[in-house]
Short mmCIF file of N, CA and C in Angstrom, two decimals:
data_model
loop_
_atom_site.label_atom_id
_atom_site.label_comp_id
_atom_site.label_asym_id
_atom_site.label_seq_id
_atom_site.Cartn_x
_atom_site.Cartn_y
_atom_site.Cartn_z
N GLU A 1 -19.24 -28.22 12.94
CA GLU A 1 -19.14 -27.11 12.02
C GLU A 1 -17.70 -26.60 11.98
N ALA A 2 -17.24 -26.26 10.81
CA ALA A 2 -15.86 -25.77 10.65
C ALA A 2 -15.73 -24.36 11.22
N PRO A 3 -14.58 -24.05 11.80
CA PRO A 3 -14.38 -22.69 12.32
C PRO A 3 -14.36 -21.66 11.20
N VAL A 4 -14.76 -20.47 11.52
CA VAL A 4 -14.70 -19.35 10.58
C VAL A 4 -13.42 -18.60 10.90
N ARG A 5 -12.63 -18.34 9.89
CA ARG A 5 -11.34 -17.67 10.12
C ARG A 5 -11.26 -16.39 9.31
N ARG A 6 -10.67 -15.40 9.91
CA ARG A 6 -10.35 -14.15 9.23
C ARG A 6 -8.89 -13.89 9.53
N ALA A 7 -8.09 -13.79 8.50
CA ALA A 7 -6.66 -13.57 8.68
C ALA A 7 -6.31 -12.12 8.36
N PHE A 8 -5.48 -11.54 9.20
CA PHE A 8 -4.99 -10.19 8.99
C PHE A 8 -3.46 -10.23 9.05
N SER A 9 -2.83 -9.31 8.37
CA SER A 9 -1.37 -9.30 8.35
C SER A 9 -0.82 -8.98 9.74
N ASP A 10 0.43 -9.35 9.95
CA ASP A 10 1.09 -9.07 11.22
C ASP A 10 1.14 -7.55 11.43
N HIS A 11 0.96 -7.11 12.64
CA HIS A 11 0.96 -5.70 13.02
C HIS A 11 -0.21 -4.92 12.41
N HIS A 12 -1.26 -5.64 12.06
CA HIS A 12 -2.43 -5.00 11.46
C HIS A 12 -3.14 -4.10 12.47
N ARG A 13 -3.51 -2.92 12.05
CA ARG A 13 -4.29 -2.00 12.88
C ARG A 13 -5.74 -2.10 12.39
N TYR A 14 -6.60 -2.62 13.24
CA TYR A 14 -7.99 -2.81 12.86
C TYR A 14 -8.69 -1.47 12.68
N THR A 15 -9.47 -1.37 11.62
CA THR A 15 -10.27 -0.17 11.40
C THR A 15 -11.61 -0.35 12.11
N GLU A 16 -12.32 0.75 12.29
CA GLU A 16 -13.65 0.70 12.88
C GLU A 16 -14.57 -0.18 12.03
N GLN A 17 -14.44 -0.10 10.72
CA GLN A 17 -15.28 -0.89 9.81
C GLN A 17 -14.97 -2.38 9.95
N GLU A 18 -13.71 -2.74 10.02
CA GLU A 18 -13.35 -4.15 10.19
C GLU A 18 -13.87 -4.69 11.52
N ALA A 19 -13.69 -3.90 12.58
CA ALA A 19 -14.15 -4.32 13.90
C ALA A 19 -15.66 -4.49 13.90
N ALA A 20 -16.37 -3.56 13.31
CA ALA A 20 -17.83 -3.64 13.25
C ALA A 20 -18.27 -4.90 12.51
N GLN A 21 -17.60 -5.22 11.41
CA GLN A 21 -17.95 -6.41 10.63
C GLN A 21 -17.69 -7.68 11.44
N LEU A 22 -16.55 -7.76 12.11
CA LEU A 22 -16.25 -8.93 12.93
C LEU A 22 -17.26 -9.10 14.06
N LEU A 23 -17.61 -8.01 14.72
CA LEU A 23 -18.59 -8.06 15.80
C LEU A 23 -19.96 -8.49 15.28
N LYS A 24 -20.34 -7.96 14.13
CA LYS A 24 -21.64 -8.29 13.52
C LYS A 24 -21.71 -9.78 13.18
N GLU A 25 -20.66 -10.29 12.54
CA GLU A 25 -20.62 -11.71 12.17
C GLU A 25 -20.66 -12.60 13.41
N ALA A 26 -19.89 -12.23 14.42
CA ALA A 26 -19.84 -13.03 15.65
C ALA A 26 -21.21 -13.08 16.32
N GLU A 27 -21.88 -11.95 16.37
CA GLU A 27 -23.21 -11.92 17.00
C GLU A 27 -24.22 -12.70 16.17
N ARG A 28 -24.23 -12.46 14.87
CA ARG A 28 -25.19 -13.11 13.97
C ARG A 28 -25.05 -14.63 13.98
N ASP A 29 -23.80 -15.10 13.94
CA ASP A 29 -23.56 -16.53 13.81
C ASP A 29 -23.17 -17.19 15.13
N LYS A 30 -23.26 -16.43 16.23
CA LYS A 30 -22.93 -16.95 17.56
C LYS A 30 -21.51 -17.53 17.60
N LEU A 31 -20.57 -16.70 17.16
CA LEU A 31 -19.17 -17.11 17.08
C LEU A 31 -18.38 -16.52 18.24
N LEU A 32 -17.34 -17.21 18.63
CA LEU A 32 -16.41 -16.73 19.64
C LEU A 32 -15.26 -16.02 18.92
N LEU A 33 -14.98 -14.80 19.33
CA LEU A 33 -13.88 -14.05 18.74
C LEU A 33 -12.59 -14.38 19.49
N LEU A 34 -11.55 -14.77 18.75
CA LEU A 34 -10.25 -15.12 19.32
C LEU A 34 -9.16 -14.32 18.65
N THR A 35 -8.17 -13.95 19.44
CA THR A 35 -6.98 -13.29 18.92
C THR A 35 -5.82 -13.65 19.82
N THR A 36 -4.63 -13.33 19.39
CA THR A 36 -3.46 -13.58 20.25
C THR A 36 -3.27 -12.40 21.20
N GLU A 37 -2.57 -12.64 22.30
CA GLU A 37 -2.24 -11.55 23.23
C GLU A 37 -1.45 -10.46 22.51
N LYS A 38 -0.57 -10.88 21.62
CA LYS A 38 0.26 -9.94 20.88
C LYS A 38 -0.60 -9.01 20.03
N ASP A 39 -1.57 -9.56 19.32
CA ASP A 39 -2.43 -8.72 18.49
C ASP A 39 -3.42 -7.92 19.31
N ALA A 40 -3.89 -8.46 20.42
CA ALA A 40 -4.83 -7.74 21.28
C ALA A 40 -4.19 -6.49 21.87
N ALA A 41 -2.89 -6.50 22.04
CA ALA A 41 -2.18 -5.34 22.60
C ALA A 41 -2.28 -4.13 21.67
N ARG A 42 -2.58 -4.34 20.41
CA ARG A 42 -2.71 -3.24 19.45
C ARG A 42 -4.12 -2.69 19.33
N PHE A 43 -5.08 -3.30 19.99
CA PHE A 43 -6.45 -2.78 19.95
C PHE A 43 -6.51 -1.44 20.67
N THR A 44 -7.28 -0.52 20.13
CA THR A 44 -7.56 0.72 20.85
C THR A 44 -8.67 0.43 21.86
N THR A 45 -8.95 1.36 22.73
CA THR A 45 -9.95 1.13 23.78
C THR A 45 -11.26 1.84 23.51
N HIS A 46 -11.39 2.48 22.37
CA HIS A 46 -12.62 3.22 22.09
C HIS A 46 -13.28 2.71 20.81
N GLY A 47 -14.52 3.09 20.63
CA GLY A 47 -15.26 2.76 19.42
C GLY A 47 -15.47 1.27 19.24
N ARG A 48 -15.68 0.88 18.01
CA ARG A 48 -15.94 -0.53 17.68
C ARG A 48 -14.69 -1.39 17.91
N VAL A 49 -13.51 -0.82 17.71
CA VAL A 49 -12.29 -1.58 17.97
C VAL A 49 -12.17 -1.86 19.47
N GLY A 50 -12.56 -0.90 20.29
CA GLY A 50 -12.58 -1.11 21.73
C GLY A 50 -13.56 -2.19 22.12
N GLU A 51 -14.71 -2.21 21.47
CA GLU A 51 -15.70 -3.26 21.73
C GLU A 51 -15.16 -4.62 21.31
N LEU A 52 -14.46 -4.67 20.18
CA LEU A 52 -13.82 -5.91 19.74
C LEU A 52 -12.82 -6.37 20.79
N ALA A 53 -12.05 -5.44 21.33
CA ALA A 53 -11.06 -5.77 22.37
C ALA A 53 -11.74 -6.37 23.60
N ARG A 54 -12.89 -5.82 23.98
CA ARG A 54 -13.59 -6.32 25.16
C ARG A 54 -14.23 -7.68 24.94
N GLN A 55 -14.66 -7.95 23.70
CA GLN A 55 -15.35 -9.22 23.44
C GLN A 55 -14.43 -10.37 23.05
N ALA A 56 -13.30 -10.06 22.46
CA ALA A 56 -12.40 -11.11 21.97
C ALA A 56 -11.68 -11.79 23.14
N LYS A 57 -11.59 -13.08 23.06
CA LYS A 57 -10.80 -13.88 24.00
C LYS A 57 -9.38 -13.93 23.45
N THR A 58 -8.42 -13.85 24.35
CA THR A 58 -7.02 -13.84 23.90
C THR A 58 -6.33 -15.16 24.20
N LEU A 59 -5.47 -15.53 23.29
CA LEU A 59 -4.67 -16.75 23.43
C LEU A 59 -3.21 -16.37 23.59
N PRO A 60 -2.52 -16.96 24.55
CA PRO A 60 -1.10 -16.66 24.70
C PRO A 60 -0.29 -17.29 23.58
N VAL A 61 0.81 -16.67 23.26
CA VAL A 61 1.73 -17.20 22.26
C VAL A 61 3.09 -17.32 22.93
N THR A 62 3.69 -18.48 22.82
CA THR A 62 5.02 -18.68 23.40
C THR A 62 5.98 -19.13 22.30
N LEU A 63 7.22 -18.87 22.54
CA LEU A 63 8.27 -19.27 21.61
C LEU A 63 9.22 -20.19 22.35
N GLU A 64 9.43 -21.36 21.78
CA GLU A 64 10.34 -22.32 22.38
C GLU A 64 11.39 -22.70 21.34
N PHE A 65 12.64 -22.78 21.80
CA PHE A 65 13.73 -23.17 20.92
C PHE A 65 14.07 -24.63 21.17
N SER A 66 14.22 -25.37 20.11
CA SER A 66 14.56 -26.79 20.25
C SER A 66 16.00 -26.96 20.74
N ASP A 67 16.85 -25.97 20.48
CA ASP A 67 18.24 -26.02 20.91
C ASP A 67 18.62 -24.67 21.52
N ALA A 68 18.08 -24.37 22.70
CA ALA A 68 18.32 -23.07 23.34
C ALA A 68 19.80 -22.86 23.65
N GLU A 69 20.48 -23.89 24.07
CA GLU A 69 21.91 -23.76 24.39
C GLU A 69 22.72 -23.44 23.14
N GLY A 70 22.37 -24.09 22.05
CA GLY A 70 23.06 -23.81 20.79
C GLY A 70 22.80 -22.40 20.31
N LEU A 71 21.58 -21.93 20.46
CA LEU A 71 21.24 -20.56 20.09
C LEU A 71 22.03 -19.57 20.93
N LEU A 72 22.07 -19.81 22.23
CA LEU A 72 22.82 -18.92 23.12
C LEU A 72 24.30 -18.90 22.74
N ALA A 73 24.85 -20.06 22.42
CA ALA A 73 26.26 -20.13 22.01
C ALA A 73 26.48 -19.33 20.72
N ASP A 74 25.55 -19.45 19.79
CA ASP A 74 25.68 -18.69 18.53
C ASP A 74 25.58 -17.19 18.77
N LEU A 75 24.67 -16.78 19.66
CA LEU A 75 24.53 -15.35 19.97
C LEU A 75 25.78 -14.81 20.67
N CYS A 76 26.32 -15.60 21.58
CA CYS A 76 27.54 -15.18 22.27
C CYS A 76 28.70 -15.08 21.29
N ALA A 77 28.78 -16.02 20.38
CA ALA A 77 29.85 -16.00 19.38
C ALA A 77 29.72 -14.78 18.47
N ALA A 78 28.49 -14.33 18.27
CA ALA A 78 28.26 -13.17 17.40
C ALA A 78 28.36 -11.85 18.18
N GLY A 79 28.65 -11.96 19.48
CA GLY A 79 28.79 -10.77 20.29
C GLY A 79 27.47 -10.19 20.76
N LEU A 80 26.43 -10.99 20.77
CA LEU A 80 25.11 -10.51 21.17
C LEU A 80 24.67 -11.03 22.52
N GLU A 81 25.61 -11.41 23.34
CA GLU A 81 25.24 -11.95 24.64
C GLU A 81 24.64 -10.87 25.53
N GLY A 82 23.75 -11.29 26.45
CA GLY A 82 23.02 -10.36 27.30
C GLY A 82 23.65 -10.07 28.53
#
């Protein structure tokens, strides 16, 4: 069976209604709720959004640069070195 996807914009703040709908669909269709660690950090801890936070499994997101040395050189050249 194909996965069910719901896309939300970046930095989206889930409403109680959205959380309730996601929880309802997941329970009805026996779906696993997944989100990124980044998005999970924006969940509140109360109400239906809090319940969504407790039920959703989180996936880590990492960023890798194909040319980290080149990026560092460019940042240093731009005066942004750390």
